[in-house]
Tab-separated table of C-alpha atoms in Angstrom:
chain	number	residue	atom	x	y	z
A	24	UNK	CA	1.528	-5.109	27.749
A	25	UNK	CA	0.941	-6.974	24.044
A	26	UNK	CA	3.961	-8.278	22.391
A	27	UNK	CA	2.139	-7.948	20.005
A	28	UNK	CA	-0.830	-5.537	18.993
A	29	UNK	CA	-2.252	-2.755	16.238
A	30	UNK	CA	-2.952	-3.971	12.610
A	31	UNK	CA	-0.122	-5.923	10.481
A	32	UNK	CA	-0.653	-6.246	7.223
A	33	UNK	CA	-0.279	-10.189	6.116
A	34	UNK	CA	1.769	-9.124	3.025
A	35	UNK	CA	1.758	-10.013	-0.450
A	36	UNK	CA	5.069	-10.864	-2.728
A	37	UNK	CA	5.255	-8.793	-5.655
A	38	UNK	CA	6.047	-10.755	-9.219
A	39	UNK	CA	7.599	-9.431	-12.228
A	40	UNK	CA	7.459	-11.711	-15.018
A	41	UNK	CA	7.775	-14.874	-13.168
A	42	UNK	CA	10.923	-13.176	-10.502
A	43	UNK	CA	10.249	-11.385	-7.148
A	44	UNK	CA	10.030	-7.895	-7.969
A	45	UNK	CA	11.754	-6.396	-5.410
A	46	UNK	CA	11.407	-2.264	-6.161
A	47	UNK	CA	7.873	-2.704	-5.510
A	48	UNK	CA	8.356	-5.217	-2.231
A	49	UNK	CA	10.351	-2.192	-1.496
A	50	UNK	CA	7.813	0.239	-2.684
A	51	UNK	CA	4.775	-1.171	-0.610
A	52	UNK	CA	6.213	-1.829	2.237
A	53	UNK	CA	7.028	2.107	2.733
A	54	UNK	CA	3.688	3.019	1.555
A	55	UNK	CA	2.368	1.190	4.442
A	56	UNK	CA	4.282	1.673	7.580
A	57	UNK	CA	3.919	5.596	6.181
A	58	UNK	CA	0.371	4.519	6.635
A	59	UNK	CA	1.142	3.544	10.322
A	60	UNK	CA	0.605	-0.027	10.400
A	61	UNK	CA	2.336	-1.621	13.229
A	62	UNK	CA	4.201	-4.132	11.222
A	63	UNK	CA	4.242	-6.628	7.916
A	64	UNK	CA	4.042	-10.257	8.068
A	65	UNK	CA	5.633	-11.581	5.497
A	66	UNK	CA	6.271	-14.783	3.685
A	67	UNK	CA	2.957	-15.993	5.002
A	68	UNK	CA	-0.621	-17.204	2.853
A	69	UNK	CA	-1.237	-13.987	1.942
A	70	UNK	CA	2.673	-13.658	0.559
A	71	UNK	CA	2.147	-17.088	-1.206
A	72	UNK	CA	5.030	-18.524	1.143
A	73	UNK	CA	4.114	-22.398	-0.634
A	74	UNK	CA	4.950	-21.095	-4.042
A	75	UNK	CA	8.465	-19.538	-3.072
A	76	UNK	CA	11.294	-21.638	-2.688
A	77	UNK	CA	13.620	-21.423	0.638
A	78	UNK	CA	15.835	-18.698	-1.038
A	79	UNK	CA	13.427	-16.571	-2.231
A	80	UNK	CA	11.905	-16.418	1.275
A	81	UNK	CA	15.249	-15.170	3.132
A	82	UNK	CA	15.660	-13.299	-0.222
A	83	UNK	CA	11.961	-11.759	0.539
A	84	UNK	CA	13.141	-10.619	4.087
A	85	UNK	CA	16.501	-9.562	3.391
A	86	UNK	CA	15.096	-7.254	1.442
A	87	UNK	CA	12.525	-5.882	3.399
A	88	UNK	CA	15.185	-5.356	6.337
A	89	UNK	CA	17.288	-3.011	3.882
A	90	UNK	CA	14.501	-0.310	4.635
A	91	UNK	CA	12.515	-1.681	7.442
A	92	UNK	CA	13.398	-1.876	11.093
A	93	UNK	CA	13.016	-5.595	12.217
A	94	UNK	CA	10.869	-4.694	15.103
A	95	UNK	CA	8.184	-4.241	12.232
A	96	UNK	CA	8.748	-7.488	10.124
A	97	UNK	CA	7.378	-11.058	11.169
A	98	UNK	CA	8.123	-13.940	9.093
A	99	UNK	CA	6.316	-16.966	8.293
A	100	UNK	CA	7.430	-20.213	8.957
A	101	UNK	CA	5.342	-23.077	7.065
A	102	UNK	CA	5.855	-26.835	6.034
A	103	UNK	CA	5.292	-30.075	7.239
A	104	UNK	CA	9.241	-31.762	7.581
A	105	UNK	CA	10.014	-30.590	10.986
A	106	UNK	CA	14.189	-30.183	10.677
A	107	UNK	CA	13.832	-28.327	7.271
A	108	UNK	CA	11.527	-26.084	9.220
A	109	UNK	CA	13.968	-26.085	11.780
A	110	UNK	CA	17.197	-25.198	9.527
A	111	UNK	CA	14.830	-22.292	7.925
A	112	UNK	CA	13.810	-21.131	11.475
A	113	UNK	CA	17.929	-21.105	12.643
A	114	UNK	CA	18.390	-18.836	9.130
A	115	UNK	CA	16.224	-16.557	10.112
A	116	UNK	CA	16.759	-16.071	13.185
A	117	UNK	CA	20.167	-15.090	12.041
A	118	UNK	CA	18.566	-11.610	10.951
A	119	UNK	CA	16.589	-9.265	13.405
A	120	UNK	CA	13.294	-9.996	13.174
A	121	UNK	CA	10.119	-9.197	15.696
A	122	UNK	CA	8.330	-12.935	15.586
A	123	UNK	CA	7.912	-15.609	13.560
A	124	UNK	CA	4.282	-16.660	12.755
A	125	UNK	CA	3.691	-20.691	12.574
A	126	UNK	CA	0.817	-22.743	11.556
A	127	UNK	CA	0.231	-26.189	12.141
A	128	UNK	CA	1.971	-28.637	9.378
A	129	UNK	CA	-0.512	-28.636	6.649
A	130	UNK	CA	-1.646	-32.046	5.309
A	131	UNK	CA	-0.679	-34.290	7.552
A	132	UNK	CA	-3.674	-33.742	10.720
A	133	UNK	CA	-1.507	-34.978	13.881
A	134	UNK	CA	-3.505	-35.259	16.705
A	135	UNK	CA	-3.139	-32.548	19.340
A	136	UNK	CA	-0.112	-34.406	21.354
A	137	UNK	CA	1.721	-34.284	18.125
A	138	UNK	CA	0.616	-30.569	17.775
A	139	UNK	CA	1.768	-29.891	21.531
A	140	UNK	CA	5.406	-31.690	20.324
A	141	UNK	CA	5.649	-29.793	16.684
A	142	UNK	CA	5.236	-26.377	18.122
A	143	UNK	CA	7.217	-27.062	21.429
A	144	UNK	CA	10.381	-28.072	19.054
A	145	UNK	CA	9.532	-24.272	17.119
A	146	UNK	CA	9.376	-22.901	20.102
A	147	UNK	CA	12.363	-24.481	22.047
A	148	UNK	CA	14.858	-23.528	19.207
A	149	UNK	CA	12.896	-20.057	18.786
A	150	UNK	CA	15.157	-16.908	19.992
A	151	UNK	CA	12.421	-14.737	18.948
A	152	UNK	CA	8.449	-14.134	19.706
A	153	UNK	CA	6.196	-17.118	18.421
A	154	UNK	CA	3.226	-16.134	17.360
A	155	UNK	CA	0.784	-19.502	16.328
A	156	UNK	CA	-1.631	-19.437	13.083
A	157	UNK	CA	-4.541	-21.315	13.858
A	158	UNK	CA	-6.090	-21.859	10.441
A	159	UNK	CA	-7.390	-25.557	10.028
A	160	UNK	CA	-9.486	-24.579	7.111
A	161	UNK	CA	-5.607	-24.393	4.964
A	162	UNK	CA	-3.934	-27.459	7.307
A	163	UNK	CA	-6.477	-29.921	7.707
A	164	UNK	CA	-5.980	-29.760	11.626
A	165	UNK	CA	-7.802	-27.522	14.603
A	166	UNK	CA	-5.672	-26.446	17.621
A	167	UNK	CA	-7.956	-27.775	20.793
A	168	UNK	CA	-8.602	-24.715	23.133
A	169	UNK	CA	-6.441	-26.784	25.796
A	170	UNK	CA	-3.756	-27.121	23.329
A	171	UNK	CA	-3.442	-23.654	22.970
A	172	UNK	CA	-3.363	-23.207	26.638
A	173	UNK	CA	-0.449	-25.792	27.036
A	174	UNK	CA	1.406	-23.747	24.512
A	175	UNK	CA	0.519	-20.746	25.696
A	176	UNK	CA	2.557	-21.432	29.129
A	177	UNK	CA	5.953	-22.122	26.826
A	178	UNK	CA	8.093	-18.861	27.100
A	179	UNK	CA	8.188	-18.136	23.485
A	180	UNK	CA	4.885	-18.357	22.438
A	181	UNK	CA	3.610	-15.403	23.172
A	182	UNK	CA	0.118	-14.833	20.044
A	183	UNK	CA	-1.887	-16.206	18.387
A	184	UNK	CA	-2.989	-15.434	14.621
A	185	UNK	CA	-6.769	-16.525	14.924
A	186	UNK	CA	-8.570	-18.386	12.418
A	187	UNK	CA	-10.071	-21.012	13.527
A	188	UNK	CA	-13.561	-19.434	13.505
A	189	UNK	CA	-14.813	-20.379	17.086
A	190	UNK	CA	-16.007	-17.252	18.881
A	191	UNK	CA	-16.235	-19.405	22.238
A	192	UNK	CA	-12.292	-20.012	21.292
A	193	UNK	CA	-11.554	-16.582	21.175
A	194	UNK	CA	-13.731	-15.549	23.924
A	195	UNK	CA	-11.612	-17.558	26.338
A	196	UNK	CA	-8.426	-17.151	24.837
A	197	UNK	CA	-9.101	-12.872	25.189
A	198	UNK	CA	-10.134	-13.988	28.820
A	199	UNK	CA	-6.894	-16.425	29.819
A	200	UNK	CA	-4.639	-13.428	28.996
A	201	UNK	CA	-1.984	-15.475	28.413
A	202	UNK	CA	-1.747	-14.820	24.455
A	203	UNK	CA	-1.769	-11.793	22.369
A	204	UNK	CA	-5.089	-12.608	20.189
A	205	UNK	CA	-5.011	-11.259	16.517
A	206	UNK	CA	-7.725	-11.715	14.470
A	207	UNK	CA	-6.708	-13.451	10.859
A	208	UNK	CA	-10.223	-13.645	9.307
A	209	UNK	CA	-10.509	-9.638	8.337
A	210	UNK	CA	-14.326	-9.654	8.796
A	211	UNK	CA	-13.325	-10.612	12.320
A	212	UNK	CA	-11.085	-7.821	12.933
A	213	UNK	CA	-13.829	-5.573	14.771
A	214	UNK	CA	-15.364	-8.106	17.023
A	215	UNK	CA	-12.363	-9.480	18.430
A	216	UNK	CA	-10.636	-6.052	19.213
A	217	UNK	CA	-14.053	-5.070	20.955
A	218	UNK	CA	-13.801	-8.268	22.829
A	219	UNK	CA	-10.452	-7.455	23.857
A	220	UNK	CA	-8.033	-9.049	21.307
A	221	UNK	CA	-4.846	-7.221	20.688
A	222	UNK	CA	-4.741	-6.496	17.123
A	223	UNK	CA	-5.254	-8.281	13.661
A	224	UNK	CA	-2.972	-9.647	10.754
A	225	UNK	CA	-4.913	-8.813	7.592
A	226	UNK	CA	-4.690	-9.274	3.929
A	227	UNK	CA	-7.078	-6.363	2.877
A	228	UNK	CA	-5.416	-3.978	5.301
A	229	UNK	CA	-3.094	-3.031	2.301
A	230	UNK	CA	-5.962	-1.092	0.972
A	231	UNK	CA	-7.048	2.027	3.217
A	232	UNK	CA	-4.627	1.072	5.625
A	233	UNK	CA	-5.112	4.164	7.720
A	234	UNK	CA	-8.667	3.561	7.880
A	235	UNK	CA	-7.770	0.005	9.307
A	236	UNK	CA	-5.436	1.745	12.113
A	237	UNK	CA	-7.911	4.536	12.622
A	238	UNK	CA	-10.521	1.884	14.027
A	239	UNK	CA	-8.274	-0.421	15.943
A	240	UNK	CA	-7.621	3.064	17.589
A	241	UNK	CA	-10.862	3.972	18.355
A	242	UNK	CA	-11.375	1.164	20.045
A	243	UNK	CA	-8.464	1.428	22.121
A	244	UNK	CA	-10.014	5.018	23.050
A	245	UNK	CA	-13.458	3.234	23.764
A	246	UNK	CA	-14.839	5.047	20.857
A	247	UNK	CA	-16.715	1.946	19.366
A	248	UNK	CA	-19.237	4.272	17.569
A	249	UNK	CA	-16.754	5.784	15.898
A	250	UNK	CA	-14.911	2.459	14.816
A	251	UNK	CA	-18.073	0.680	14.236
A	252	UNK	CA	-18.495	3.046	11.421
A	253	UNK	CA	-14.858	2.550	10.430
A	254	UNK	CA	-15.362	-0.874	9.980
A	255	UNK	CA	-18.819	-0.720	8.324
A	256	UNK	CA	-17.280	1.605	5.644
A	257	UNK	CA	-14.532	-1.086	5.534
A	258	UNK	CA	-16.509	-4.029	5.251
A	259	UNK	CA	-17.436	-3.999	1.313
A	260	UNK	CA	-13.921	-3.927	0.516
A	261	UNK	CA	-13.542	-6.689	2.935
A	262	UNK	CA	-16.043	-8.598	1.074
A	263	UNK	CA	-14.467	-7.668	-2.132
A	264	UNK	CA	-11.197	-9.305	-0.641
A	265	UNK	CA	-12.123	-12.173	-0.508
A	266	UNK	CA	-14.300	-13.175	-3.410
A	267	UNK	CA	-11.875	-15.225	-4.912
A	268	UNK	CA	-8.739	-17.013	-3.756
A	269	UNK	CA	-6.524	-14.483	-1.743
A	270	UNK	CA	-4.407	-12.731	-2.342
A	271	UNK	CA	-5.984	-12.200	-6.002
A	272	UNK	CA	-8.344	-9.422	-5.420
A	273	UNK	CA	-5.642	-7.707	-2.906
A	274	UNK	CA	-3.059	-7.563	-5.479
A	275	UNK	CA	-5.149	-6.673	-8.122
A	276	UNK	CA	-6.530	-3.672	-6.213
A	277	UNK	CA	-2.888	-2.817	-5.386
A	278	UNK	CA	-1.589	-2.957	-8.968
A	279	UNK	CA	-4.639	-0.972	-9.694
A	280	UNK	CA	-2.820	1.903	-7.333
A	281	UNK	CA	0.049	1.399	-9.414
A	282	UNK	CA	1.669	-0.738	-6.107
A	283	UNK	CA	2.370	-3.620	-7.539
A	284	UNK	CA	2.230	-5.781	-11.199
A	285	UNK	CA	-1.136	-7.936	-10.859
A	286	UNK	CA	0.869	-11.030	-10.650
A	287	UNK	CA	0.560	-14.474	-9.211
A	288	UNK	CA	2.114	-17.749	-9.125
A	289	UNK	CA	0.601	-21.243	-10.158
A	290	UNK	CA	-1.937	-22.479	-9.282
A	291	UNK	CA	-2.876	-19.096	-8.156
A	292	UNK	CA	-5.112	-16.808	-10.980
A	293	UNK	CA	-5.723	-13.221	-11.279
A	294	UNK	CA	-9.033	-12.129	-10.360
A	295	UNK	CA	-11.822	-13.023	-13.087
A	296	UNK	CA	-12.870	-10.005	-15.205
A	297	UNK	CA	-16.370	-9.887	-13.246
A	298	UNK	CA	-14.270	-9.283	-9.959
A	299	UNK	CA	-12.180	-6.811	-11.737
A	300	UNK	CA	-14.753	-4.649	-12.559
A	301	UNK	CA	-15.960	-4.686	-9.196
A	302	UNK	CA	-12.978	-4.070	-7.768
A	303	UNK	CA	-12.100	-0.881	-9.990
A	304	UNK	CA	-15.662	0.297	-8.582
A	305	UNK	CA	-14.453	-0.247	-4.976
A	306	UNK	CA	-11.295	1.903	-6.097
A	307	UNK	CA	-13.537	4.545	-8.046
């Protein structure tokens, strides 16, 4: 049985003039577990995580907790100076929370022993789920297939967030068993849950996010015609997504629902005025 499974939504961190805006951190996060998401991941790339400081982070998921049960929330944990990672980690793991989601530490490209130690120290002072993010197109860094599997037998580590754009990866990792495989590149979502990943953590699931947990569904039910059409009505909005820098288009979409301000922090920038007007034709 997956630890882990369904779609979470990678989510985005409201701005109001600069400040968090929590009322509509509040606000979204209802709309979408109304929308039957499995869970939010916040705090992560998607939640521009590097341009909040330490505070505003626990301030991010203290919030959230207010009105969501911590069975639904996974937090990011980021950075490359292993004890402040692990005095964040011991705060948060003072709340209730259902995982933590880790990447590799950006920027500095250990080699794959040093990988093996940095997430073995997460993981031996983790009293939650660890779920790895395998992205080495934001840290400069791959995780090696084997390196996965020799974190894979620590007790903690139980899923992986998949980016790493190797289908052979993937392929084996579905086959081993011994992680909860979520795809983390959206245009991904549909082959990996027909190959027999778990789930997916995705940005543009905050749009349509029904229509995201309607496929993953169907495929669980062996309906792939009906998901594959799902997906293919998805996949423009997808594309749309991702056009510029994420989470740009997603929170310009959103704020064109009325969601959310479109806001972002330096050196993030709203979506150009061409994407805009795309976007609003997405919406239309």
């Amino acid at each position: 049985m997956p630890v882990f499974s369904g779609i979470w939504v990678a989510l985005v961190t409201p701005f109001a003039d600069g400040a968090i805006d929590f009322p509509a951190l509040r606000r979204l996060s209802a709309h979408l577990l109304e929308a039957g998401v499995a869970g939010l991941v916040v705090c992560g790339t998607t939640g521009e995580a590097a341009a909040l400081s330490k505070a505003e982070q626990l301030a991010v998921l203290d919030a959230l907790l207010e009105t969501v049960p911590g069975e639904r929330l996974v937090m990011g944990l980021a950075g490359n100076n292993l004890a402040d990672l692990l005095a964040l980690q011991r705060e948060v793991q003072k709340r209730p929370v259902a995982g933590l989601l880790v990447p590799a530490p950006y920027y500095i490209r250990p080699s794959q022993s040093g990988l093996l130690a940095w997430f073995g120290a997460i993981a031996d002072g983790a009293e939650v789920p660890v779920i790895l993010y395998d992205i080495p197109y934001r840290t400069g860094v791959r995780l090696e297939l084997e390196t996965l599997r020799q974190l894979a037998r620590h007790p903690r580590i139980v899923a992986i967030k998949d980016c790493g754009g190797e289908i052979d990866k993937t392929q084996a990792l579905i086959a081993d068993g011994q992680l909860d495989v979520l795809a983390g590149e959206d245009a991904q979502i549909f082959a990996t849950l027909c190959h027999g990943g778990s789930g997916a953590i995705a940005a543009s699931a905050h749009i349509h996010p029904e229509r995201f947990v309607a496929m993953a569904e169907r495929v669980a039910a062996s309906d792939l015609k009906g998901a594959r059409a799902i997906f293919g009505e998805l996949q423009p909005l997808i594309r749309l997504a991702f056009a510029e820098p994420n989470p740009a288009p997603v929170k310009s979409l959103l704020a064109m629902r009325g969601l959310i301000r479109d806001e972002l922090r330096a050196p993030m920038q709203p979506s150009s005025p061409a994407l805009l007007q795309r976007l609003r034709s997405e919406l239309a």
